[in-house]
Amino acid sequence: MNFGLFLLALIPIIWLIIALAVMKMPGYQACLIALGIGAVIAMVSFGSSGSNVATAALEGTLNALWPIILVIIAALFTYNITLETGAMDKIKAMLASVSTDQRILLLIIAWGFGNFMEGMAGFGTAVAIPASILVGLGFDPIPTVVACLVINSTPTAFGSVGVPTTTMAAVTGLNATTLSANVALIECIIMFISPIIAVMILGKGPKAMKGVWGITIVSSLAFTLPCFIVGRFVGAELPNIVGSIVCMAVTILMARKMRGREVPEEYSTISDPSQLSTEKLTFGSAVNAWLPFILIFVILVLTSSLVPFIHDPLSKIASAVTIYNGKGASPLTFTWINTPGVLIFIAAIIGGLAQGAKGKTLGRVFGKTVTSNWKTIVTICSVLALAKIMTHSGMTGEIAAVLVAATGTAFPAISPLIGTIGAFVTGSGTSTSVLFGDLQRQTAVAIGANPAWLCAANELGAGIGKMISPQGIAIGTSAVALAGSESVVLRKVAKYCLLFVVIAGVICYVFPMIGLVIH
């Protein structure tokens, strides 16, 4: 452990904070400069060779392109197809018919549907798609993105069919069920309060809760309780999915019962659904409008369920082929297809064709989606390249080691903070599990704590850190056509990140003292 190296390792992170929050530099520029700073420090101060730094940056870039950027582009492509075919106008009309209150729509779309997208696909879809829909309904873009980032801080651990938590179990050798149970427990308090805070963000203060306390609390519980029960007793794969479906159903039912109630003008969205769509909505047209999103759900559920049944036989066939021709064949085809981004693309294309789009139209929309988001692509590639350089050179490990040495047995109080730092740099709960998972486990053993609990704290912190990650912010601003406004969003979301980190530290430190940790 070297305090000087610790300070040097922090420089890229400090630069990002200053560049985005103080200098108001566009995210892609700040991240490219941070990548250059990190590469120089890795070579000069941490002894990494130029070739090692280059290969680490290449690894990070490739990891960014596949699957993260693939999923982001796929999600935005899906949304843009629904815009092109007019399906989004029908969806907006349906949502407007549920409620004309922006606060309630936030609960349905950002909290319910957003958590559904996180559980199904993750990798930014839970911010990109809900934020796009809400802004399309007339919401103020900046508060909407901030609210979506706050909401997305809690379902991260169970995102992408539980990948961050199952990855943590694989990295640390912990029992996946025990780890999932601890994650469900450690997440529940912040999970419960996040939609309440999101409504206040949208309404610019506690006054926004007037008239919607009941539906907000019920909507929060409708997700939190099923998510906790499934995570505690079943595993990491389905908590978000089950919780979000229950949440959307309950919230929509309550919203329908509240129709006719006067909505304050400052929270009212379009009052006449006919302004959004002139076509009379039937059950068939409603299903057709939602078809790409329905297909995302069905395809992801089916493929995640069928992986063992399809991949194992393919593995046996590949082994036989290897023995026969000696060329080392492997069953890559299904693995390649069974990726969230590819599956979302498949759903979007099928849904778009069903909605009347031609192949030429789909190609044009795809090209526009890619070119209009080049800044986001550069930002994410730069951040992941920096993350890999910091990991392989020992910069990230040096930061964590000093934090551990400085806190001793009080380490659980800052255990979530380490996850927050990891997600700030990588923008990914899964990557943060890989970065700091074993550090959390080893530290728990050294101080006599429960390893599954501290690893769960890392997952909690990772979700919180995604609020302020340049990658997550870039996704949000890009989704609402505000690329270049990352610094504004960062300044507004930072205080909520700090609040959640403090609450997470108290939870992580206190719960073991009162015997709530699951062994």
CSV table of C-alpha atoms in Angstrom, one decimal, residues 63-80 117 121-129 132 339-342 344-345 366 369-370 372-381 384 426-427 466 469-479:
chain,number,residue,atom,x,y,z
A,63,ASN,CA,-16.4,-4.9,-23.8
A,64,ALA,CA,-18.2,-1.6,-24.3
A,65,LEU,CA,-19.1,-2.4,-27.9
A,66,TRP,CA,-20.4,-5.9,-26.9
A,67,PRO,CA,-22.7,-6.1,-25.1
A,68,ILE,CA,-23.2,-2.6,-23.6
A,69,ILE,CA,-23.4,-0.4,-26.7
A,70,LEU,CA,-25.1,-3.2,-28.6
A,71,VAL,CA,-27.9,-3.2,-26.0
A,72,ILE,CA,-28.2,0.6,-25.9
A,73,ILE,CA,-28.4,0.9,-29.7
A,74,ALA,CA,-30.9,-2.0,-29.8
A,75,ALA,CA,-33.1,-0.3,-27.1
A,76,LEU,CA,-33.0,3.1,-28.8
A,77,PHE,CA,-33.6,1.4,-32.2
A,78,THR,CA,-36.7,-0.3,-30.7
A,79,TYR,CA,-38.0,3.1,-29.5
A,80,ASN,CA,-37.2,4.8,-32.8
A,117,MET,CA,-36.5,-3.4,-18.7
A,121,ALA,CA,-32.1,-6.5,-20.5
A,122,GLY,CA,-30.3,-4.0,-18.3
A,123,PHE,CA,-27.3,-2.2,-19.8
A,124,GLY,CA,-29.0,1.2,-19.9
A,125,THR,CA,-32.4,0.2,-21.3
A,126,ALA,CA,-34.1,1.0,-18.0
A,127,VAL,CA,-33.0,4.6,-18.4
A,128,ALA,CA,-33.1,5.1,-22.1
A,129,ILE,CA,-36.6,3.7,-22.9
A,132,SER,CA,-37.7,8.7,-24.0
A,339,THR,CA,-27.3,-11.8,-25.9
A,340,PRO,CA,-29.7,-9.1,-24.7
A,341,GLY,CA,-28.8,-6.7,-27.5
A,342,VAL,CA,-29.3,-9.2,-30.3
A,344,ILE,CA,-33.8,-6.8,-28.5
A,345,PHE,CA,-32.9,-6.2,-32.1
A,366,PHE,CA,-30.9,1.9,-37.6
A,369,THR,CA,-29.9,5.6,-34.4
A,370,VAL,CA,-26.1,4.9,-34.6
A,372,SER,CA,-27.1,10.3,-33.7
A,373,ASN,CA,-25.5,8.5,-30.7
A,374,TRP,CA,-21.8,8.6,-31.7
A,375,LYS,CA,-21.0,10.8,-28.6
A,376,THR,CA,-22.5,8.2,-26.3
A,377,ILE,CA,-20.6,5.4,-28.0
A,378,VAL,CA,-17.3,7.4,-27.6
A,379,THR,CA,-18.1,8.1,-24.0
A,380,ILE,CA,-18.8,4.5,-23.1
A,381,CYS,CA,-15.8,3.1,-25.0
A,384,LEU,CA,-14.6,1.1,-20.2
A,426,THR,CA,-17.4,1.3,-15.2
A,427,GLY,CA,-21.0,2.2,-15.3
A,466,LYS,CA,-24.6,4.1,-11.7
A,469,SER,CA,-21.4,7.2,-13.9
A,470,PRO,CA,-20.5,9.1,-17.1
A,471,GLN,CA,-21.8,6.1,-19.0
A,472,GLY,CA,-25.2,6.1,-17.3
A,473,ILE,CA,-25.6,9.8,-17.6
A,474,ALA,CA,-24.6,9.7,-21.3
A,475,ILE,CA,-27.3,7.1,-21.9
A,476,GLY,CA,-29.9,9.2,-20.2
A,477,THR,CA,-29.1,12.5,-22.0
A,478,SER,CA,-28.8,10.7,-25.4
A,479,ALA,CA,-32.2,9.1,-24.9
